């Protein structure tokens, strides 16, 4: 059972469209991270959010941490083929700030 | 600056054989993680080291898995004997302790296939 549920699992869109990926849990996290992973590579950190309600923008990507620190969203504006990949959220909880990963959202942006 | 280095990148073995993976973290990073990633899933933590000390190995199947980080730098993860269900990608990551965000840098992983 995954502590973090991501939705949708798969997303295939045309270049230029907008999209939102969700990461939900019933648990509270001290921080939450979003990663992008390409085939044959390890995940690459995109952002870390630590405060409930926090919003961070990274060019066309907007990340939001829920007020209760149980959920997060990633919004991509005007998606490009280079955005294709597996998007993973990971929440930190517990004594050693252990990270729990979601199962990921596989995004395909078609040119 | 070199990233996290892992070897081998790919390994194919028969069941019941032993296998070992090696990881060299980013220079100066005292926290090291080993994760297992099954196809279509997110990574799951196997073990976490702070320097030489394994501070969280609760998810490591200790009957067949072992890990070490003798000098607080490189680490090896071993499986003996391997089972079919161990086929997965084994990821190593490192971070700098003391940062609140615990920003993790991942290596490319070792893809293990057990036949």
PDB file of N, CA and C in Angstrom, chain B residues 64-110:
ATOM      1  N   UNK B  64      18.343 -12.029   3.308  1.00  0.00           N
ATOM      2  CA  UNK B  64      19.124 -12.202   2.080  1.00  0.00           C
ATOM      3  C   UNK B  64      19.863 -10.935   1.638  1.00  0.00           C
ATOM      4  N   UNK B  65      19.497  -9.804   2.180  1.00  0.00           N
ATOM      5  CA  UNK B  65      20.118  -8.539   1.799  1.00  0.00           C
ATOM      6  C   UNK B  65      21.068  -8.079   2.899  1.00  0.00           C
ATOM      7  N   UNK B  66      22.185  -7.503   2.482  1.00  0.00           N
ATOM      8  CA  UNK B  66      23.095  -6.874   3.433  1.00  0.00           C
ATOM      9  C   UNK B  66      23.706  -5.654   2.778  1.00  0.00           C
ATOM     10  N   UNK B  67      24.143  -4.718   3.597  1.00  0.00           N
ATOM     11  CA  UNK B  67      24.763  -3.510   3.067  1.00  0.00           C
ATOM     12  C   UNK B  67      25.861  -3.076   4.014  1.00  0.00           C
ATOM     13  N   UNK B  68      26.810  -2.352   3.461  1.00  0.00           N
ATOM     14  CA  UNK B  68      27.861  -1.802   4.304  1.00  0.00           C
ATOM     15  C   UNK B  68      28.365  -0.485   3.745  1.00  0.00           C
ATOM     16  N   UNK B  69      28.882   0.327   4.644  1.00  0.00           N
ATOM     17  CA  UNK B  69      29.473   1.614   4.263  1.00  0.00           C
ATOM     18  C   UNK B  69      30.623   1.843   5.235  1.00  0.00           C
ATOM     19  N   UNK B  70      31.696   1.105   5.018  1.00  0.00           N
ATOM     20  CA  UNK B  70      32.754   0.972   6.007  1.00  0.00           C
ATOM     21  C   UNK B  70      33.426   2.289   6.376  1.00  0.00           C
ATOM     22  N   UNK B  71      33.774   3.118   5.419  1.00  0.00           N
ATOM     23  CA  UNK B  71      34.511   4.337   5.725  1.00  0.00           C
ATOM     24  C   UNK B  71      33.639   5.577   5.593  1.00  0.00           C
ATOM     25  N   UNK B  72      32.343   5.353   5.543  1.00  0.00           N
ATOM     26  CA  UNK B  72      31.439   6.487   5.460  1.00  0.00           C
ATOM     27  C   UNK B  72      31.411   7.156   4.111  1.00  0.00           C
ATOM     28  N   UNK B  73      31.924   6.459   3.080  1.00  0.00           N
ATOM     29  CA  UNK B  73      31.912   7.040   1.742  1.00  0.00           C
ATOM     30  C   UNK B  73      31.171   6.079   0.812  1.00  0.00           C
ATOM     31  N   UNK B  74      31.934   5.160   0.169  1.00  0.00           N
ATOM     32  CA  UNK B  74      31.327   4.192  -0.731  1.00  0.00           C
ATOM     33  C   UNK B  74      30.440   3.222   0.040  1.00  0.00           C
ATOM     34  N   UNK B  75      29.525   2.619  -0.708  1.00  0.00           N
ATOM     35  CA  UNK B  75      28.653   1.617  -0.090  1.00  0.00           C
ATOM     36  C   UNK B  75      28.424   0.466  -1.049  1.00  0.00           C
ATOM     37  N   UNK B  76      28.214  -0.712  -0.496  1.00  0.00           N
ATOM     38  CA  UNK B  76      27.837  -1.860  -1.306  1.00  0.00           C
ATOM     39  C   UNK B  76      26.553  -2.469  -0.753  1.00  0.00           C
ATOM     40  N   UNK B  77      25.733  -2.950  -1.652  1.00  0.00           N
ATOM     41  CA  UNK B  77      24.489  -3.645  -1.315  1.00  0.00           C
ATOM     42  C   UNK B  77      24.596  -5.044  -1.911  1.00  0.00           C
ATOM     43  N   UNK B  78      24.354  -6.052  -1.098  1.00  0.00           N
ATOM     44  CA  UNK B  78      24.501  -7.423  -1.556  1.00  0.00           C
ATOM     45  C   UNK B  78      23.204  -8.200  -1.372  1.00  0.00           C
ATOM     46  N   UNK B  79      22.968  -9.097  -2.306  1.00  0.00           N
ATOM     47  CA  UNK B  79      21.834 -10.017  -2.204  1.00  0.00           C
ATOM     48  C   UNK B  79      22.391 -11.433  -2.343  1.00  0.00           C
ATOM     49  N   UNK B  80      22.064 -12.270  -1.360  1.00  0.00           N
ATOM     50  CA  UNK B  80      22.537 -13.654  -1.411  1.00  0.00           C
ATOM     51  C   UNK B  80      21.594 -14.549  -0.616  1.00  0.00           C
ATOM     52  N   UNK B  81      20.893 -15.472  -1.246  1.00  0.00           N
ATOM     53  CA  UNK B  81      20.843 -15.690  -2.688  1.00  0.00           C
ATOM     54  C   UNK B  81      19.729 -14.861  -3.333  1.00  0.00           C
ATOM     55  N   UNK B  82      19.899 -14.536  -4.604  1.00  0.00           N
ATOM     56  CA  UNK B  82      18.886 -13.755  -5.302  1.00  0.00           C
ATOM     57  C   UNK B  82      17.678 -14.622  -5.648  1.00  0.00           C
ATOM     58  N   UNK B  83      16.511 -13.983  -5.629  1.00  0.00           N
ATOM     59  CA  UNK B  83      15.263 -14.640  -6.022  1.00  0.00           C
ATOM     60  C   UNK B  83      14.671 -13.908  -7.222  1.00  0.00           C
ATOM     61  N   UNK B  84      13.764 -14.578  -7.909  1.00  0.00           N
ATOM     62  CA  UNK B  84      13.147 -13.986  -9.105  1.00  0.00           C
ATOM     63  C   UNK B  84      12.520 -12.629  -8.789  1.00  0.00           C
ATOM     64  N   UNK B  85      11.907 -12.528  -7.627  1.00  0.00           N
ATOM     65  CA  UNK B  85      11.225 -11.287  -7.241  1.00  0.00           C
ATOM     66  C   UNK B  85      12.145 -10.132  -6.934  1.00  0.00           C
ATOM     67  N   UNK B  86      13.450 -10.382  -6.938  1.00  0.00           N
ATOM     68  CA  UNK B  86      14.408  -9.296  -6.678  1.00  0.00           C
ATOM     69  C   UNK B  86      14.698  -8.488  -7.938  1.00  0.00           C
ATOM     70  N   UNK B  87      14.184  -8.929  -9.070  1.00  0.00           N
ATOM     71  CA  UNK B  87      14.384  -8.187 -10.313  1.00  0.00           C
ATOM     72  C   UNK B  87      13.771  -6.804 -10.172  1.00  0.00           C
ATOM     73  N   UNK B  88      14.604  -5.779 -10.324  1.00  0.00           N
ATOM     74  CA  UNK B  88      14.171  -4.397 -10.103  1.00  0.00           C
ATOM     75  C   UNK B  88      15.352  -3.487 -10.407  1.00  0.00           C
ATOM     76  N   UNK B  89      15.133  -2.188 -10.251  1.00  0.00           N
ATOM     77  CA  UNK B  89      16.230  -1.224 -10.333  1.00  0.00           C
ATOM     78  C   UNK B  89      16.613  -0.843  -8.907  1.00  0.00           C
ATOM     79  N   UNK B  90      17.898  -0.890  -8.625  1.00  0.00           N
ATOM     80  CA  UNK B  90      18.404  -0.531  -7.303  1.00  0.00           C
ATOM     81  C   UNK B  90      19.082   0.841  -7.429  1.00  0.00           C
ATOM     82  N   UNK B  91      18.519   1.806  -6.735  1.00  0.00           N
ATOM     83  CA  UNK B  91      18.982   3.186  -6.811  1.00  0.00           C
ATOM     84  C   UNK B  91      19.756   3.570  -5.558  1.00  0.00           C
ATOM     85  N   UNK B  92      20.818   4.298  -5.756  1.00  0.00           N
ATOM     86  CA  UNK B  92      21.566   4.871  -4.642  1.00  0.00           C
ATOM     87  C   UNK B  92      21.391   6.392  -4.704  1.00  0.00           C
ATOM     88  N   UNK B  93      21.268   7.011  -3.555  1.00  0.00           N
ATOM     89  CA  UNK B  93      21.139   8.465  -3.484  1.00  0.00           C
ATOM     90  C   UNK B  93      21.979   8.984  -2.329  1.00  0.00           C
ATOM     91  N   UNK B  94      22.353  10.248  -2.400  1.00  0.00           N
ATOM     92  CA  UNK B  94      23.083  10.841  -1.290  1.00  0.00           C
ATOM     93  C   UNK B  94      22.562  12.244  -1.029  1.00  0.00           C
ATOM     94  N   UNK B  95      22.787  12.712   0.185  1.00  0.00           N
ATOM     95  CA  UNK B  95      22.392  14.073   0.533  1.00  0.00           C
ATOM     96  C   UNK B  95      23.321  14.587   1.615  1.00  0.00           C
ATOM     97  N   UNK B  96      23.218  15.910   1.841  1.00  0.00           N
ATOM     98  CA  UNK B  96      24.082  16.547   2.825  1.00  0.00           C
ATOM     99  C   UNK B  96      23.288  16.700   4.108  1.00  0.00           C
ATOM    100  N   UNK B  97      23.704  16.027   5.140  1.00  0.00           N
ATOM    101  CA  UNK B  97      22.985  16.086   6.412  1.00  0.00           C
ATOM    102  C   UNK B  97      23.045  17.497   6.965  1.00  0.00           C
ATOM    103  N   UNK B  98      21.974  17.888   7.570  1.00  0.00           N
ATOM    104  CA  UNK B  98      21.924  19.225   8.161  1.00  0.00           C
ATOM    105  C   UNK B  98      21.021  20.144   7.374  1.00  0.00           C
ATOM    106  N   UNK B  99      20.809  19.788   6.095  1.00  0.00           N
ATOM    107  CA  UNK B  99      19.873  20.584   5.315  1.00  0.00           C
ATOM    108  C   UNK B  99      18.459  20.151   5.664  1.00  0.00           C
ATOM    109  N   UNK B 100      17.619  21.108   5.931  1.00  0.00           N
ATOM    110  CA  UNK B 100      16.248  20.780   6.311  1.00  0.00           C
ATOM    111  C   UNK B 100      15.525  20.035   5.199  1.00  0.00           C
ATOM    112  N   UNK B 101      15.861  20.365   3.979  1.00  0.00           N
ATOM    113  CA  UNK B 101      15.146  19.759   2.858  1.00  0.00           C
ATOM    114  C   UNK B 101      15.656  18.376   2.514  1.00  0.00           C
ATOM    115  N   UNK B 102      16.808  17.979   3.023  1.00  0.00           N
ATOM    116  CA  UNK B 102      17.386  16.680   2.697  1.00  0.00           C
ATOM    117  C   UNK B 102      17.312  16.429   1.202  1.00  0.00           C
ATOM    118  N   UNK B 103      17.833  17.352   0.415  1.00  0.00           N
ATOM    119  CA  UNK B 103      17.807  17.209  -1.031  1.00  0.00           C
ATOM    120  C   UNK B 103      18.620  16.000  -1.439  1.00  0.00           C
ATOM    121  N   UNK B 104      17.948  15.063  -2.087  1.00  0.00           N
ATOM    122  CA  UNK B 104      18.585  13.805  -2.462  1.00  0.00           C
ATOM    123  C   UNK B 104      19.008  13.841  -3.919  1.00  0.00           C
ATOM    124  N   UNK B 105      20.212  13.376  -4.174  1.00  0.00           N
ATOM    125  CA  UNK B 105      20.728  13.248  -5.525  1.00  0.00           C
ATOM    126  C   UNK B 105      20.855  11.757  -5.821  1.00  0.00           C
ATOM    127  N   UNK B 106      20.206  11.339  -6.905  1.00  0.00           N
ATOM    128  CA  UNK B 106      20.164   9.925  -7.244  1.00  0.00           C
ATOM    129  C   UNK B 106      21.194   9.562  -8.306  1.00  0.00           C
ATOM    130  N   UNK B 107      21.697   8.349  -8.196  1.00  0.00           N
ATOM    131  CA  UNK B 107      22.497   7.776  -9.262  1.00  0.00           C
ATOM    132  C   UNK B 107      21.589   7.193 -10.334  1.00  0.00           C
ATOM    133  N   UNK B 108      22.170   6.667 -11.422  1.00  0.00           N
ATOM    134  CA  UNK B 108      21.377   6.141 -12.532  1.00  0.00           C
ATOM    135  C   UNK B 108      20.738   4.795 -12.233  1.00  0.00           C
ATOM    136  N   UNK B 109      21.194   4.121 -11.171  1.00  0.00           N
ATOM    137  CA  UNK B 109      20.603   2.846 -10.796  1.00  0.00           C
ATOM    138  C   UNK B 109      21.294   1.650 -11.442  1.00  0.00           C
ATOM    139  N   UNK B 110      21.074   0.492 -10.828  1.00  0.00           N
ATOM    140  CA  UNK B 110      21.508  -0.782 -11.387  1.00  0.00           C
ATOM    141  C   UNK B 110      20.256  -1.601 -11.666  1.00  0.00           C
TER     142      UNK B 110
END
